[in-house]
Amino acid sequence: MDFFFQPKGVAVIGASANQDTGGNTIIANLQKGYHGAIYPVNPRYDEINGLKCYASILDVPNPVDMAIVYLDAKRVPQTMRDCARRGISGAMLQSAGFSESGPQGAELQNEIARIAKETGIRLWGPNCMGLVDAVNRNVFSTVSHAIWSAGLTPGNVSLIVQSGMLAGAFLIDIMTHGAMGISKVCSIGNKMDVDESDILEYLMDDPETGVIGLYLESIVDGPRFIDLCRRSTKPIVMLKGGKSAKGAEAALSHTASLAGDGAVVSGTLGQAGVVEANDFYQMMDLCRVLGAFPDLAVERSNRVAVLTYSGGAGIVSTDFMDNLGLSLAELSPDSVEILQSVYPGWMMPANPIDLWPGIIDNGAPKVYNRAVRTACNDPGVDGIFAHCFVGGFALEPDLITMARLAREAGKPLICWISGERDAVHRFQIQAQKLNVPVFREIYRAMECLGVLLNRRSGVVIEDLEPVTLKIPTDLFPTGLDQSLNLDEHRSKQILAAMDVPVVQERLAATGQEALFTAEFFGFPVVLKGISQGLIHKTEDGLVQLNISSPHQVKTVFAELLDRMQGKGKVLVQAQVAGGLELIVGLIRDPQFGPCVMFGLGGVLTELLGDRVFAAAPITHADALALISRLKNQKLLNGFRGAKPLDRFTMADVLVRISALGVNFPRVIEVDINPLIVVDGQPVAVDAAIILKEDEQDD
């Protein structure tokens, strides 16, 4: 990938002398910052922007290892053949008119992909805006010249963006507002060849990149992408477009329907330690804060000192803390004593630290500096949130000193700024140079501080221990009699063979068998109608609980057979004493492959929608982390006297379901709902396994 980021020479195929065209903008951008050889290619010109122009890529001299292509889509296939013949290592296809434009464009894109596969040339794009490298001043893009007047501020945040126009427009927006610096912005377009994982892997090793942000609408290779994210020592922030589901209503199982609103994406990203963003500006704010403090102490907590000139703003800041994983720091007695030296005698300092009474007597710079120094020296403070006002009221702080004190102490300083417009802009520019993140909204500032203080670098990667699943082959039907939707009893037979705890049960062919089984298990019992291909039995009136007498057994048995028109069977189960109901499942996601689900089950499944996903295979540590990501942890910990869930046993169940998905590709869905917690132990009470057709019989 080096030839894309550090080419020895660049050929611009489709270069133009017309300054109003993209073909000229690419040349102009290269001339402003790139120090290698530049070769315009267009048979209509002898010279462009003072550079010799070549009729064909075949005529371009050395050194040249990368081409930027800005041509009509129909001319690109032959151009790629010529590039490969010339020995070009890679091409950025900034032309449009490919798969995004319809069937004809898709056919062109497929043809170009075949050429790349045959020749080995790497292709970036098409339908993209290429690369902007602010650190090295390499702009391989049609992005507007305005980016240069904004200063092309270098930083340590690199972006991978699927939307071409977003890459250009958004970059100019953040540059011209002076909010942050950028290392590299990679617009990857249709991802014909080079995809997000290729560039992510490059940026993970790039010394000029400290944080990686992504906006993606699709992921080409989900397992590879997640594996890279898990192994990254650099923070990764991602905004995923297109998470809403349209097919969930047609899903066969609860698990599949619950996977349809972005839960799989959020779960797998969380599993890999990726910070998920919900909009573009939030993504950039998270990136710049994580990039501003790359060397925070590993051993840290989430205690914040709030420095404010307004009691109301201090209260609002505190109100946000609980939901953002932050806590209000308790100042040490020494800190209180030091602050008292700049406060009037009638006021006792406390956190939030209201600076205004001290500012009246001692001025803003002295009081702000004393408060920052005190917070930096207090072992009970992990981060500092300073409220600043500029342009009036004699409140302007000494930001240079504040930044130095915080940097020397290794504690993050984040500011909320308000005030007169021009003064605020000057403050933002100064803060950006001092590497102090500044926000115009209290909530966003606290949100980013919460992510910063609570994030732990790197995800612990265990070696996967092989899980042996001794499932008898006859439990998976094959041939003409195969069933794609296994009934509850068959599904639980498979689970039991996997050492997943299941409820006691037995099929009964007659009323007398049902009665014998009920008496053997002990009343009360549950009777269920089992019919081929039927998953949602409760909705069809085929589940009867609390059967507590021989007469009820015979009566209900007959009723169930009647409802199934004599074509089903009756399952007799021991009735499990009521407890917390959970749901465990497996789906095959088109991007991430087999994924395990864990959540609250039974009636709470749709009511609360509290569930989390992880991409398989998972380790025991992954499974424990998955359990801990559920929102309603109090229920798992033994709410109102209930025995807490045995998390290690539960994690073992999740690992085994993960192994089922990895080792048995015919299994496309698993739905265990409910899995009831009995004396802390999970027991599968209902289950469904859905298979795809046996390929040997196709």
XYZ file of C-alpha atoms in Angstrom:
698
model
C 0.000 0.000 0.000
C 3.015 2.365 0.227
C 2.708 3.361 -3.442
C -0.692 4.909 -2.683
C 0.536 6.948 0.299
C 4.167 7.637 -0.697
C 4.440 7.278 -4.494
C 7.717 8.067 -6.231
C 5.824 9.469 -9.200
C 2.163 10.138 -10.027
C 0.526 10.025 -13.453
C -2.786 11.904 -13.779
C -4.749 10.234 -16.561
C -7.469 12.619 -17.713
C -5.560 15.753 -16.722
C -6.930 18.988 -18.159
C -5.773 22.545 -18.776
C -9.290 23.787 -17.988
C -9.110 25.149 -14.438
C -12.819 24.490 -13.883
C -12.422 20.709 -14.204
C -11.461 17.992 -11.776
C -8.667 16.927 -14.105
C -6.968 20.275 -13.517
C -7.764 20.408 -9.791
C -5.853 17.154 -9.263
C -2.774 18.585 -10.998
C -2.991 21.861 -9.064
C -3.305 20.074 -5.725
C -0.303 17.889 -6.518
C 1.784 20.937 -7.457
C 1.036 22.662 -4.153
C 2.389 19.953 -1.882
C 3.649 16.767 -3.530
C 7.432 16.608 -4.057
C 7.599 13.641 -6.443
C 7.343 13.511 -10.218
C 3.982 14.608 -11.726
C 2.959 13.404 -15.194
C -0.257 14.767 -16.789
C -1.669 12.314 -19.361
C -4.014 13.575 -22.103
C -3.427 13.319 -25.888
C -5.068 16.735 -26.443
C -2.353 18.741 -24.650
C 1.406 19.205 -24.866
C 1.566 21.023 -21.530
C -0.688 21.474 -18.465
C 0.074 23.955 -15.667
C 3.691 24.183 -16.880
C 4.169 20.404 -16.861
C 4.893 18.282 -19.933
C 1.782 16.323 -20.895
C 1.932 12.779 -22.300
C -0.384 11.231 -24.854
C -0.525 7.850 -23.132
C 0.409 6.259 -19.823
C 2.697 4.035 -21.876
C 4.782 7.131 -22.739
C 5.312 8.272 -19.145
C 8.943 7.947 -17.979
C 10.173 6.705 -14.607
C 9.725 7.124 -11.730
C 5.998 6.445 -11.657
C 4.208 3.875 -9.490
C 0.739 5.352 -9.006
C -1.903 6.692 -11.387
C -4.854 8.935 -10.601
C -7.577 8.270 -13.176
C -10.194 10.906 -13.985
C -11.850 9.665 -17.183
C -15.227 8.726 -18.553
C -16.086 5.322 -17.076
C -16.146 3.580 -20.485
C -12.500 4.458 -21.096
C -11.249 3.093 -17.779
C -10.980 -0.672 -18.640
C -8.480 -0.117 -21.469
C -6.663 2.441 -19.342
C -6.226 -0.174 -16.596
C -4.782 -2.621 -19.105
C -2.312 0.064 -20.207
C -1.405 0.885 -16.584
C -0.701 -2.762 -15.849
C 1.371 -3.040 -19.040
C 3.344 0.060 -18.003
C 4.065 -1.510 -14.582
C 1.977 0.879 -12.485
C 1.555 -0.611 -8.995
C -1.756 1.033 -8.157
C -4.430 3.350 -9.497
C -6.864 5.691 -7.758
C -10.048 5.676 -9.824
C -11.699 9.008 -9.063
C -14.123 8.649 -11.982
C -17.823 7.969 -11.367
C -20.319 5.991 -13.412
C -19.701 2.494 -12.078
C -21.792 0.219 -9.804
C -23.348 3.256 -8.115
C -24.947 4.253 -11.438
C -26.808 1.059 -12.360
C -26.382 -2.251 -14.244
C -24.200 -0.907 -17.060
C -21.867 0.749 -14.597
C -21.738 -2.409 -12.502
C -20.742 -4.378 -15.597
C -17.893 -1.941 -16.248
C -16.767 -2.228 -12.632
C -16.763 -6.020 -12.838
C -14.678 -5.888 -16.008
C -12.121 -3.642 -14.345
C -12.024 -5.924 -11.308
C -11.242 -8.869 -13.611
C -8.397 -6.907 -15.183
C -6.976 -6.120 -11.746
C -7.159 -9.773 -10.714
C -5.428 -10.892 -13.902
C -2.672 -8.279 -13.827
C -2.119 -7.726 -10.081
C -2.570 -3.947 -10.199
C -4.202 -2.577 -7.008
C -7.242 -0.330 -7.466
C -8.474 2.359 -5.039
C -12.075 3.408 -5.739
C -13.797 4.041 -8.099
C -16.224 6.896 -7.378
C -13.990 8.344 -4.674
C -12.031 11.487 -3.828
C -8.743 9.738 -3.169
C -6.307 10.757 -0.434
C -5.525 13.917 1.516
C -2.379 13.693 3.663
C -2.099 16.879 5.727
C 1.128 15.849 7.460
C 3.070 15.321 4.213
C 0.949 17.804 2.213
C 0.037 15.183 -0.370
C -3.383 15.934 -1.845
C -4.217 13.206 -4.368
C -7.770 14.415 -4.856
C -10.244 16.704 -6.600
C -10.964 18.368 -3.244
C -11.458 22.136 -3.490
C -8.479 24.541 -3.381
C -10.084 25.985 -0.236
C -8.352 23.264 1.715
C -5.025 25.022 1.161
C -6.192 28.447 2.336
C -7.438 26.790 5.527
C -3.866 25.815 6.312
C -4.190 22.050 5.839
C -3.569 21.711 9.570
C -1.659 18.522 10.388
C -2.767 16.292 13.257
C -2.819 12.652 14.299
C -6.391 11.701 13.307
C -6.804 9.669 10.109
C -10.149 8.962 8.454
C -11.461 6.231 6.174
C -14.596 7.508 4.474
C -16.839 5.659 2.036
C -18.656 8.790 0.852
C -16.611 10.802 -1.635
C -18.357 14.166 -1.321
C -18.443 13.792 2.434
C -14.667 13.359 2.509
C -14.112 16.636 0.668
C -16.884 18.785 2.131
C -16.430 17.568 5.679
C -12.662 17.990 5.534
C -12.975 21.614 4.448
C -15.544 22.196 7.191
C -13.345 20.947 10.038
C -10.205 22.574 8.629
C -11.677 26.045 8.141
C -13.243 26.111 11.601
C -9.905 25.441 13.251
C -11.287 22.696 15.435
C -8.694 19.994 14.797
C -5.825 18.769 12.692
C -5.800 15.770 10.361
C -3.204 13.208 9.386
C -4.853 11.418 6.437
C -8.314 11.283 4.896
C -8.920 8.257 2.678
C -12.030 8.327 0.470
C -12.489 4.745 -0.771
C -15.717 4.932 -2.810
C -17.030 1.673 -4.269
C -14.197 -0.464 -2.828
C -13.678 -2.506 -6.009
C -10.334 -3.756 -4.665
C -8.778 -1.727 -1.861
C -11.213 -1.781 1.045
C -11.484 -0.466 4.598
C -9.479 -3.353 6.056
C -6.527 -2.748 3.703
C -6.326 0.907 4.703
C -7.060 0.229 8.376
C -4.142 -2.201 8.497
C -1.882 0.421 6.908
C -2.957 3.163 9.327
C -2.503 0.889 12.334
C 1.226 0.826 11.477
C 1.424 4.465 10.369
C 3.530 6.508 12.853
C 1.703 9.677 11.789
C -1.709 8.265 12.800
C -2.794 8.180 16.436
C -6.562 7.720 16.045
C -8.574 6.172 13.205
C -12.110 7.281 12.361
C -14.335 5.516 9.836
C -17.585 6.260 8.068
C -18.698 3.068 6.307
C -21.919 1.975 4.656
C -20.741 -1.613 4.190
C -17.907 -3.851 5.348
C -16.339 -6.093 2.722
C -14.756 -8.684 5.027
C -16.366 -8.483 8.468
C -14.223 -11.112 10.243
C -10.962 -9.557 8.995
C -12.147 -6.063 9.895
C -13.124 -7.067 13.441
C -9.868 -8.970 13.934
C -7.882 -5.864 12.936
C -9.919 -3.665 15.274
C -9.360 -6.076 18.155
C -5.615 -5.976 17.595
C -5.293 -2.219 17.161
C -3.442 -0.355 19.899
C -4.813 2.893 18.468
C -8.341 4.106 19.254
C -10.859 3.440 16.475
C -14.100 5.408 16.134
C -16.718 4.317 13.630
C -19.944 5.698 12.223
C -21.829 2.961 10.385
C -24.404 4.032 7.829
C -27.290 1.799 6.776
C -27.954 0.050 10.098
C -31.720 0.108 9.872
C -33.277 -3.245 8.941
C -36.106 -3.859 6.518
C -36.244 -7.606 6.675
C -36.654 -8.140 10.412
C -40.429 -8.572 10.225
C -39.996 -11.669 8.059
C -37.448 -13.286 10.384
C -38.270 -16.772 11.584
C -36.807 -16.520 15.076
C -36.666 -13.927 17.842
C -32.894 -13.826 17.460
C -33.060 -12.910 13.770
C -35.700 -10.233 14.315
C -33.699 -8.655 17.134
C -30.613 -8.456 14.900
C -32.242 -6.092 12.464
C -31.736 -2.595 13.865
C -27.967 -2.305 13.962
C -27.583 -4.428 17.092
C -25.167 -6.817 15.346
C -23.005 -3.953 14.131
C -22.962 -2.297 17.554
C -22.261 -5.596 19.278
C -19.362 -6.629 17.076
C -17.830 -3.145 17.215
C -18.104 -3.121 21.004
C -16.599 -6.602 21.138
C -13.586 -5.289 19.196
C -13.135 -2.188 21.361
C -14.367 0.217 18.668
C -16.055 3.423 19.834
C -19.322 3.801 17.937
C -20.521 7.228 16.812
C -24.040 8.243 15.797
C -23.330 11.244 13.559
C -20.454 12.848 11.680
C -19.589 15.619 14.114
C -19.737 13.257 17.066
C -17.327 10.951 15.238
C -14.884 13.813 14.687
C -15.231 15.086 18.255
C -14.495 11.645 19.649
C -11.514 11.295 17.329
C -9.983 14.623 18.267
C -10.351 14.023 22.005
C -8.883 10.528 21.810
C -6.113 11.920 19.605
C -5.340 14.754 22.010
C -4.431 12.402 24.866
C -2.628 9.343 23.468
C -0.539 8.718 26.585
C -3.035 8.655 29.442
C -2.096 6.467 32.395
C -3.532 2.967 32.055
C -4.448 2.930 35.735
C -7.044 5.673 35.860
C -10.626 6.136 36.895
C -13.406 8.463 35.751
C -13.409 11.197 38.415
C -13.814 14.705 37.028
C -13.148 18.148 38.476
C -15.510 20.750 37.012
C -14.163 24.322 36.951
C -16.930 26.817 36.237
C -17.742 30.518 36.377
C -21.458 29.659 36.670
C -23.099 27.541 39.348
C -25.852 26.585 36.890
C -23.391 25.322 34.283
C -21.667 23.294 36.988
C -24.948 21.664 37.981
C -25.809 20.830 34.354
C -22.363 19.260 33.886
C -22.869 17.108 36.972
C -26.317 15.995 35.804
C -24.795 14.374 32.717
C -22.157 12.358 34.528
C -23.942 9.179 35.598
C -25.225 8.297 32.137
C -21.827 8.988 30.586
C -19.806 6.794 32.934
C -18.295 9.696 34.888
C -18.255 10.641 38.547
C -17.769 13.950 40.316
C -14.355 13.950 41.992
C -14.253 14.489 45.738
C -11.564 17.081 46.456
C -8.953 16.201 49.062
C -8.647 18.365 52.211
C -5.322 19.707 50.869
C -7.025 20.751 47.618
C -9.792 22.541 49.492
C -7.211 24.378 51.608
C -5.227 25.512 48.557
C -8.340 26.752 46.775
C -9.423 28.599 49.897
C -6.413 30.909 49.400
C -8.069 32.526 46.355
C -11.651 32.400 47.691
C -13.436 34.865 49.923
C -13.511 33.776 53.550
C -17.240 33.174 53.578
C -17.119 30.457 50.856
C -15.901 26.867 51.169
C -14.631 25.436 47.822
C -16.283 22.273 46.550
C -16.598 20.365 43.277
C -18.056 21.692 40.934
C -15.557 24.459 41.679
C -17.369 27.785 41.252
C -14.557 30.182 40.372
C -16.554 33.410 40.154
C -16.279 34.497 43.812
C -12.496 34.056 43.628
C -12.258 35.806 40.252
C -13.898 38.932 41.697
C -11.034 39.284 44.208
C -8.064 37.821 42.321
C -8.800 37.900 38.560
C -9.534 35.084 36.151
C -5.986 33.982 35.173
C -4.802 33.505 38.759
C -7.915 31.659 39.921
C -8.151 29.390 36.862
C -4.449 28.528 37.111
C -4.702 27.812 40.838
C -7.739 25.593 40.290
C -6.118 23.645 37.417
C -2.879 23.164 39.372
C -4.860 21.943 42.378
C -6.896 19.486 40.321
C -3.721 18.219 38.643
C -2.090 17.540 42.019
C -5.174 15.917 43.573
C -4.882 12.093 43.347
C -8.675 11.839 43.364
C -9.038 13.718 40.067
C -8.636 11.959 36.697
C -9.831 14.661 34.306
C -10.553 18.401 34.253
C -13.528 20.071 32.607
C -13.080 23.859 32.489
C -15.890 26.274 31.611
C -14.462 29.343 29.882
C -15.907 32.655 28.702
C -14.104 35.114 26.410
C -14.926 38.564 25.133
C -16.250 40.207 28.294
C -16.808 40.098 32.093
C -13.012 39.919 32.715
C -13.260 36.127 32.628
C -10.634 35.241 30.014
C -8.346 32.504 31.380
C -4.626 31.910 30.837
C -5.103 28.909 28.551
C -1.383 28.487 27.845
C -0.572 27.943 31.520
C -3.629 25.750 32.073
C -2.630 23.522 29.161
C 0.962 23.249 30.379
C -0.069 22.296 33.913
C -2.458 19.610 32.682
C 0.057 18.229 30.197
C 2.800 17.988 32.831
C 0.422 16.179 35.197
C -0.742 13.773 32.481
C -4.381 14.648 33.079
C -6.782 15.559 30.255
C -8.085 19.131 30.138
C -11.245 19.771 28.105
C -12.975 23.146 27.777
C -16.487 24.386 27.181
C -16.315 27.811 25.555
C -18.874 30.583 25.174
C -18.645 34.307 24.547
C -18.243 36.914 21.805
C -17.995 35.319 18.348
C -14.548 36.479 17.215
C -13.033 35.963 20.654
C -14.418 32.428 20.745
C -12.875 31.681 17.347
C -9.469 32.972 18.534
C -9.791 30.833 21.655
C -10.558 27.755 19.546
C -7.535 28.331 17.310
C -5.262 28.778 20.320
C -6.699 25.693 22.010
C -6.164 23.603 18.878
C -2.490 24.597 18.817
C -2.195 23.703 22.524
C -3.929 20.337 21.933
C -6.799 21.253 24.254
C -10.196 20.053 22.935
C -12.828 22.791 23.033
C -16.592 22.383 22.721
C -19.578 24.654 22.323
C -21.914 22.181 24.054
C -21.545 20.863 27.596
C -23.083 17.493 26.802
C -20.752 16.727 23.882
C -17.744 17.712 25.974
C -18.814 15.410 28.809
C -19.658 12.640 26.347
C -16.161 12.729 24.848
C -14.536 12.945 28.272
C -16.499 9.872 29.328
C -15.269 7.871 26.339
C -11.705 9.047 26.951
C -11.547 8.196 30.653
C -13.416 4.900 30.392
C -11.621 3.534 27.332
C -8.915 0.962 27.871
C -6.324 0.649 25.112
C -6.317 -2.655 23.289
C -8.606 -5.642 23.663
C -7.289 -8.708 25.450
C -6.968 -11.427 22.816
C -7.085 -14.968 24.101
C -6.055 -17.939 22.067
C -9.205 -19.758 21.078
C -9.416 -23.080 22.831
C -11.051 -25.641 20.539
C -14.523 -26.633 21.728
C -15.450 -30.192 20.853
C -19.148 -30.647 20.102
C -20.108 -34.322 20.086
C -23.414 -34.051 18.254
C -24.787 -37.310 16.801
C -25.094 -36.902 13.042
C -28.622 -38.327 12.991
C -29.856 -35.220 14.839
C -29.266 -33.209 11.651
C -31.745 -34.533 9.049
C -30.535 -34.987 5.496
C -31.927 -36.114 2.176
C -35.516 -35.781 1.012
C -36.877 -35.939 4.565
C -34.751 -33.084 5.849
C -36.445 -30.378 7.904
C -35.087 -26.841 7.754
C -36.845 -25.761 10.971
C -36.039 -28.319 13.642
C -38.747 -28.759 16.239
C -38.193 -27.811 19.853
C -37.430 -31.316 21.042
C -34.894 -32.035 18.286
C -33.301 -28.633 18.867
C -32.871 -29.308 22.574
C -31.467 -32.767 21.868
C -28.714 -31.011 19.910
C -28.178 -28.534 22.751
C -27.963 -31.344 25.299
C -25.374 -33.108 23.136
C -23.387 -29.845 23.289
C -23.526 -29.898 27.125
C -25.910 -26.951 27.223
C -28.240 -27.387 30.250
C -31.796 -28.193 29.090
C -35.054 -28.860 30.904
C -36.209 -32.458 31.504
C -38.649 -33.485 28.778
C -40.010 -36.453 26.833
C -42.237 -36.938 23.807
C -45.530 -38.717 24.465
C -47.422 -40.615 21.756
C -50.497 -41.291 23.915
C -52.318 -39.733 26.818
C -51.159 -42.572 29.033
C -47.504 -41.940 28.116
C -47.989 -38.275 28.878
C -49.446 -39.097 32.291
C -46.636 -41.544 33.103
C -44.023 -38.928 32.184
C -45.781 -36.192 34.181
C -45.902 -38.380 37.288
C -42.235 -39.296 36.797
C -41.197 -35.617 36.572
C -43.598 -34.536 39.305
C -46.385 -31.978 39.032
C -46.759 -29.302 37.826
C -45.664 -29.971 34.250
C -45.853 -28.242 30.871
C -47.439 -29.771 27.759
C -46.500 -28.465 24.326
C -47.717 -29.310 20.846
C -44.854 -30.057 18.479
C -45.660 -29.694 14.797
C -43.263 -29.864 11.860
C -41.752 -26.494 10.935
C -43.631 -24.643 13.705
C -41.544 -22.220 15.776
C -43.933 -19.802 17.517
C -46.053 -22.308 19.460
C -47.447 -19.912 22.054
C -49.213 -17.792 19.434
C -50.981 -20.955 18.179
C -52.155 -22.002 21.638
C -49.853 -25.011 21.763
C -48.224 -24.314 25.140
C -50.039 -25.131 28.389
C -48.396 -24.392 31.754
C -49.227 -25.354 35.351
C -50.740 -28.748 34.598
C -51.073 -30.194 38.083
C -53.346 -33.267 37.897
C -53.737 -36.517 35.898
C -57.090 -35.298 34.589
C -55.514 -32.103 33.237
C -52.769 -34.100 31.522
C -55.256 -36.223 29.576
C -57.536 -33.300 28.744
C -54.750 -30.981 27.554
C -53.069 -33.792 25.617
C -56.263 -34.370 23.633
C -56.774 -30.633 23.050
C -53.249 -30.189 21.698
C -53.602 -33.082 19.275
C -56.912 -31.680 18.105
C -55.379 -28.235 17.446
C -52.634 -29.868 15.402
C -55.243 -31.936 13.539
C -53.508 -35.083 14.683
C -50.324 -34.283 12.737
C -48.080 -33.345 15.638
C -46.644 -34.718 18.834
C -46.961 -33.710 22.466
C -43.926 -32.833 24.537
C -44.090 -33.204 28.322
C -41.688 -30.995 30.284
C -40.842 -30.581 33.918
C -42.051 -27.085 34.833
C -39.114 -24.940 35.860
C -39.671 -22.699 38.874
C -40.033 -19.091 37.747
C -36.854 -17.036 37.583
C -35.073 -14.535 35.354
C -35.695 -15.359 31.693
C -32.871 -14.893 29.199
C -32.483 -15.383 25.463
C -29.467 -16.830 23.657
C -29.214 -17.063 19.906
C -27.125 -17.335 16.780
C -27.520 -15.721 13.372
C -25.413 -15.554 10.224
C -24.812 -11.904 9.434
C -23.946 -11.090 5.792
C -21.019 -8.906 6.930
C -19.706 -10.585 10.080
C -20.672 -14.233 9.620
C -21.961 -16.259 12.603
C -22.854 -13.986 15.524
C -23.932 -14.905 19.051
C -26.707 -13.035 20.858
C -27.401 -12.701 24.582
C -30.233 -10.738 26.182
C -33.273 -10.617 28.400
C -35.806 -13.209 27.266
C -39.423 -14.222 27.669
C -41.875 -11.318 27.723
C -38.933 -8.926 28.230
C -37.491 -9.753 24.804
C -39.625 -7.270 22.867
C -40.567 -5.117 25.863
C -37.041 -3.980 26.766
C -35.041 -5.012 23.714
C -31.992 -5.448 25.924
C -29.656 -7.673 23.913
C -26.066 -7.700 22.705
C -24.202 -9.464 19.906
C -20.670 -10.705 19.294
C -19.052 -12.186 16.203
C -18.066 -15.837 16.467
C -15.837 -17.497 17.376
C -15.739 -16.122 20.897
C -13.549 -16.985 23.847
C -14.681 -17.369 27.439
C -13.424 -13.821 28.117
C -15.422 -12.553 25.124
C -18.524 -14.258 26.496
C -18.085 -12.724 29.955
C -17.614 -9.309 28.335
C -20.752 -9.884 26.256
C -22.770 -10.632 29.412
C -21.418 -7.495 31.095
C -22.585 -5.309 28.184
C -26.252 -5.996 28.899
C -27.899 -2.830 30.247
C -29.902 -4.432 33.061
C -27.024 -5.792 35.096
C -29.021 -5.588 38.318
C -31.279 -8.384 37.092
C -28.273 -10.585 36.421
C -26.783 -9.816 39.812
C -29.769 -11.134 41.783
C -32.502 -8.506 41.861
C -34.691 -8.492 45.007
C -33.153 -11.511 46.645
C -32.867 -13.742 43.586
C -29.686 -15.765 43.250
C -27.213 -14.118 40.841
C -26.639 -15.633 37.427
C -23.669 -17.975 37.291
C -21.792 -15.969 34.679
C -19.134 -18.605 34.079
C -21.725 -21.257 33.224
C -23.588 -18.740 31.090
C -20.353 -17.832 29.307
C -19.721 -21.522 28.631
C -23.160 -21.786 26.984
C -22.374 -18.793 24.766
C -18.992 -20.233 23.757
C -20.671 -23.522 22.782
C -23.336 -21.755 20.712
C -20.506 -19.849 19.032
C -18.743 -23.120 18.231
C -21.967 -24.529 16.772
C -22.134 -21.607 14.349
C -18.482 -21.907 13.344
C -18.272 -25.692 13.030
C -21.718 -26.432 11.556
C -22.290 -24.129 8.560
C -25.753 -25.664 7.967
C -26.966 -23.998 11.185
C -28.167 -20.539 10.185
C -30.192 -19.594 13.278
C -30.432 -20.692 16.898
C -33.050 -19.331 19.259
C -33.098 -20.360 22.943
C -35.941 -18.433 24.526
C -36.463 -18.579 27.366
C -33.341 -19.750 29.082
C -34.529 -19.625 32.690
C -32.145 -18.966 35.594
C -32.806 -21.584 38.297
C -30.785 -21.113 41.499
C -28.304 -19.109 39.448
C -27.951 -21.769 36.743
C -29.233 -21.221 33.167
C -31.595 -23.895 31.818
C -32.874 -23.978 28.218
C -36.682 -24.309 28.344
C -37.521 -23.624 24.698
C -35.322 -23.685 21.622
C -35.354 -23.648 17.845
C -32.569 -24.442 15.401
C -32.960 -23.499 11.741
C -30.880 -25.130 9.032
C -30.138 -24.325 5.445
C -30.575 -27.002 2.815
C -28.023 -29.771 2.786
C -25.770 -28.884 -0.153
C -25.115 -32.530 -0.989
C -28.791 -32.875 -1.902
C -29.000 -29.773 -4.107
